Short mmCIF file of C-alpha atoms in Angstrom, two decimals:
data_model
loop_
_atom_site.label_atom_id
_atom_site.label_comp_id
_atom_site.label_asym_id
_atom_site.label_seq_id
_atom_site.Cartn_x
_atom_site.Cartn_y
_atom_site.Cartn_z
CA UNK A 1 21.75 -3.49 -19.16
CA UNK A 2 24.97 -1.42 -20.23
CA UNK A 3 25.70 2.23 -20.44
CA UNK A 4 26.41 3.99 -23.65
CA UNK A 5 30.49 4.26 -23.92
CA UNK A 6 30.98 7.87 -23.32
CA UNK A 7 32.82 10.57 -25.31
CA UNK A 8 36.69 9.64 -25.17
CA UNK A 9 37.65 13.36 -25.11
CA UNK A 10 38.65 14.96 -21.78
CA UNK A 11 35.76 17.51 -20.48
CA UNK A 12 35.51 19.68 -17.28
CA UNK A 13 33.01 21.70 -16.02
CA UNK A 14 32.80 24.82 -18.37
CA UNK A 15 34.39 28.34 -17.81
CA UNK A 16 33.70 32.24 -19.38
CA UNK A 17 36.48 33.53 -21.11
CA UNK A 18 38.75 36.47 -18.25
CA UNK A 19 37.84 38.74 -21.47
CA UNK A 20 34.55 40.14 -22.60
CA UNK A 21 33.51 38.51 -25.84
CA UNK A 22 32.42 42.17 -27.18
CA UNK A 23 35.78 43.50 -27.58
CA UNK A 24 36.53 40.98 -30.40
CA UNK A 25 34.67 43.60 -32.31
CA UNK A 26 37.49 46.36 -31.81
CA UNK A 27 39.97 43.53 -32.08
CA UNK A 28 39.35 41.70 -35.64
CA UNK A 29 39.65 43.10 -38.42
CA UNK A 30 38.00 42.04 -41.84
CA UNK A 31 40.66 44.30 -43.84
CA UNK A 32 43.32 42.01 -45.78
CA UNK A 33 45.69 44.41 -44.75
CA UNK A 34 45.23 45.51 -41.45
CA UNK A 35 46.91 42.95 -38.73
CA UNK A 36 45.73 42.19 -35.49
CA UNK A 37 46.88 39.72 -32.52
CA UNK A 38 45.05 36.25 -32.92
CA UNK A 39 45.91 35.58 -29.44
CA UNK A 40 43.73 38.19 -28.37
CA UNK A 41 41.01 36.69 -30.13
CA UNK A 42 41.32 33.22 -28.65
CA UNK A 43 41.53 34.87 -25.26
CA UNK A 44 38.19 35.75 -25.59
CA UNK A 45 37.17 32.26 -26.78
CA UNK A 46 38.59 29.56 -24.67
CA UNK A 47 37.91 29.20 -20.81
CA UNK A 48 39.25 30.97 -18.58
CA UNK A 49 41.56 32.46 -21.74
CA UNK A 50 44.35 29.96 -20.67
CA UNK A 51 45.80 28.87 -23.90
CA UNK A 52 48.95 27.04 -23.38
CA UNK A 53 51.09 27.41 -26.75
CA UNK A 54 52.91 25.66 -28.49
CA UNK A 55 56.73 25.98 -29.65
CA UNK A 56 55.97 29.96 -29.72
CA UNK A 57 59.21 31.16 -30.67
CA UNK A 58 58.90 29.02 -33.76
CA UNK A 59 57.07 29.45 -36.65
CA UNK A 60 55.00 32.03 -35.48
CA UNK A 61 53.07 32.92 -38.02
CA UNK A 62 50.79 29.86 -37.13
CA UNK A 63 49.47 29.82 -33.85
CA UNK A 64 49.32 25.99 -31.72
CA UNK A 65 48.08 25.31 -28.45
CA UNK A 66 45.81 23.57 -25.87
CA UNK A 67 42.69 25.25 -24.36
CA UNK A 68 39.42 24.32 -23.36
CA UNK A 69 35.79 25.37 -24.73
CA UNK A 70 32.40 24.79 -23.15
CA UNK A 71 34.93 22.46 -21.20
CA UNK A 72 36.09 20.49 -23.72
CA UNK A 73 39.81 20.26 -23.85
CA UNK A 74 40.87 21.45 -27.36
CA UNK A 75 43.70 21.55 -29.62
CA UNK A 76 43.66 25.24 -31.33
CA UNK A 77 45.77 26.32 -34.73
CA UNK A 78 45.38 29.32 -35.77
CA UNK A 79 46.77 32.15 -38.21
CA UNK A 80 49.07 34.56 -36.89
CA UNK A 81 47.79 38.25 -38.74
CA UNK A 82 50.96 40.23 -37.23
CA UNK A 83 53.78 40.42 -39.01
CA UNK A 84 56.56 38.74 -36.64
CA UNK A 85 60.04 39.74 -37.13
CA UNK A 86 62.30 36.69 -37.09
CA UNK A 87 66.13 36.03 -37.15
CA UNK A 88 67.94 33.43 -39.83
CA UNK A 89 69.19 30.32 -39.10
CA UNK A 90 73.26 30.77 -39.77
CA UNK A 91 73.36 33.91 -41.17
CA UNK A 92 71.95 36.00 -38.57
CA UNK A 93 69.85 38.10 -40.59
CA UNK A 94 66.78 40.04 -39.58
CA UNK A 95 63.62 39.37 -41.70
CA UNK A 96 60.72 40.12 -41.44
CA UNK A 97 57.57 36.91 -41.70
CA UNK A 98 54.10 38.08 -43.47
CA UNK A 99 51.27 38.13 -40.96
CA UNK A 100 48.53 35.44 -42.66
CA UNK A 101 50.98 33.86 -44.96
CA UNK A 102 52.02 29.97 -43.94
CA UNK A 103 56.12 29.36 -43.92
CA UNK A 104 58.05 26.10 -43.91
CA UNK A 105 58.57 26.77 -40.18
CA UNK A 106 54.91 27.49 -39.50
CA UNK A 107 53.99 24.10 -41.57
CA UNK A 108 56.11 21.99 -40.16
CA UNK A 109 54.90 22.96 -36.00
CA UNK A 110 51.52 22.99 -37.36
CA UNK A 111 51.50 19.41 -38.47
CA UNK A 112 54.04 17.97 -35.72
CA UNK A 113 50.97 19.77 -33.47
CA UNK A 114 48.04 17.94 -34.93
CA UNK A 115 49.92 14.64 -35.20
CA UNK A 116 50.44 15.04 -31.25
CA UNK A 117 46.87 16.07 -31.17
CA UNK A 118 45.75 13.06 -32.41
CA UNK A 119 47.65 11.05 -30.55
CA UNK A 120 46.46 12.12 -27.47
CA UNK A 121 42.75 12.11 -28.56
CA UNK A 122 42.36 15.92 -28.71
CA UNK A 123 39.92 17.65 -31.43
CA UNK A 124 40.94 20.23 -33.07
CA UNK A 125 40.06 23.55 -33.85
CA UNK A 126 41.35 25.46 -37.28
CA UNK A 127 40.47 29.86 -37.05
CA UNK A 128 41.20 30.76 -40.71
CA UNK A 129 43.01 34.13 -41.46
CA UNK A 130 45.04 32.67 -44.37
CA UNK A 131 46.84 34.01 -47.69
CA UNK A 132 48.08 30.92 -48.90
CA UNK A 133 51.43 29.43 -48.09
CA UNK A 134 54.71 31.38 -48.88
CA UNK A 135 56.42 31.68 -52.44
CA UNK A 136 59.43 32.68 -54.11
CA UNK A 137 63.18 31.45 -54.60
CA UNK A 138 63.91 31.66 -50.82
CA UNK A 139 60.59 29.83 -50.09
CA UNK A 140 61.25 26.69 -52.57
CA UNK A 141 64.93 26.55 -50.68
CA UNK A 142 63.99 26.05 -47.61
CA UNK A 143 62.10 23.11 -48.03
CA UNK A 144 58.08 24.82 -48.31
CA UNK A 145 57.02 22.49 -50.67
CA UNK A 146 57.98 19.37 -47.96
CA UNK A 147 56.66 21.31 -45.33
CA UNK A 148 53.24 21.85 -46.53
CA UNK A 149 52.74 18.51 -47.95
CA UNK A 150 53.67 17.37 -44.22
CA UNK A 151 51.14 19.92 -42.44
CA UNK A 152 48.13 18.68 -45.27
CA UNK A 153 48.80 14.83 -45.02
CA UNK A 154 48.54 15.35 -40.86
CA UNK A 155 45.49 17.41 -41.81
CA UNK A 156 44.18 14.73 -44.44
CA UNK A 157 44.96 12.21 -42.18
CA UNK A 158 43.51 13.03 -38.69
CA UNK A 159 40.94 10.94 -36.90
CA UNK A 160 39.99 13.40 -34.30
CA UNK A 161 36.98 15.54 -34.38
CA UNK A 162 37.34 18.72 -36.60
CA UNK A 163 36.20 22.37 -36.41
CA UNK A 164 37.39 25.34 -39.01
CA UNK A 165 36.14 28.79 -38.21
CA UNK A 166 36.60 31.21 -41.21
CA UNK A 167 37.18 34.35 -39.33
CA UNK A 168 38.45 36.75 -42.66
CA UNK A 169 40.04 35.54 -46.06
CA UNK A 170 40.81 31.87 -46.61
CA UNK A 171 42.46 31.76 -50.03
CA UNK A 172 44.41 29.26 -51.88
CA UNK A 173 46.60 26.16 -50.57
CA UNK A 174 45.93 27.63 -47.30
CA UNK A 175 42.15 26.85 -47.32
CA UNK A 176 43.10 23.55 -47.38
CA UNK A 177 45.98 22.65 -44.83
CA UNK A 178 44.25 24.43 -42.38
CA UNK A 179 41.65 22.10 -42.95
CA UNK A 180 39.43 23.45 -45.60
CA UNK A 181 35.92 21.69 -46.50
CA UNK A 182 37.88 18.91 -48.83
CA UNK A 183 38.96 17.18 -45.51
CA UNK A 184 35.42 17.21 -43.71
CA UNK A 185 35.62 19.27 -40.88
CA UNK A 186 32.50 18.01 -38.51
CA UNK A 187 31.64 21.50 -39.07
CA UNK A 188 32.72 24.48 -41.07
CA UNK A 189 31.43 27.81 -39.48
CA UNK A 190 31.96 31.27 -41.38
CA UNK A 191 32.15 35.03 -39.44
CA UNK A 192 30.28 37.38 -41.39
CA UNK A 193 33.76 38.89 -42.35
CA UNK A 194 34.58 35.37 -44.18
CA UNK A 195 35.37 34.78 -47.75
CA UNK A 196 37.80 31.61 -49.58
CA UNK A 197 38.52 30.89 -52.61
CA UNK A 198 41.46 29.58 -54.83
CA UNK A 199 42.30 32.95 -55.42
CA UNK A 200 41.56 36.39 -53.71
CA UNK A 201 39.47 38.32 -55.78
CA UNK A 202 42.65 40.91 -55.91
CA UNK A 203 45.43 38.61 -56.81
CA UNK A 204 43.48 36.92 -59.57
CA UNK A 205 43.02 40.45 -61.16
CA UNK A 206 46.54 41.32 -60.82
CA UNK A 207 47.63 38.06 -62.18
CA UNK A 208 45.08 38.83 -65.28
CA UNK A 209 45.70 42.13 -65.75
CA UNK A 210 50.06 41.21 -65.66
CA UNK A 211 48.96 38.17 -68.60
CA UNK A 212 46.99 41.02 -70.80
CA UNK A 213 50.14 42.96 -70.33
CA UNK A 214 52.26 40.56 -71.37
CA UNK A 215 50.42 39.30 -74.42
CA UNK A 216 50.26 43.08 -75.57
#
């Protein structure tokens, strides 16, 4: 007698991106050392290349924002692979935040955005090219453990559909925080350049060499 309940997620007629998808080949680099702007990739994926960024000036190594893909409203969480210069609060000192690394501000922003998407029934798409969370004394003092836990908690308790796209590297705790396989996304897509592990091959080799040198 009745009809099946429709999906509760917002859908409109799909539009093609304003930029050609083939241009991604000239923008994206699978080389971990090379920088590129993830916004350029997003502009070639989303409908009409329209990306409404969330708190663009804060935590710039993770991009968050609203867009449509195939007409469906989605929230996008993506790793920015371009190094960004920031001004430290209080001291006014200029610092470089490395692309592909999750810093305290980035984790806090992503956690808040993921919670907002859950509140407004917006599915999530994660675009990975991540080396992990920032480490070191300064990162610890800035509260990276608390902020990272907040992001992981938001992802693991997320109830909206989640889709993961591994573009480049996906290493360490960054793989989990960006909704890796452990947090049960609906689907994990891997580009031909995708590589993921607890630790990258280079980092693992350096660690083993360092241990051996200390032993000798």
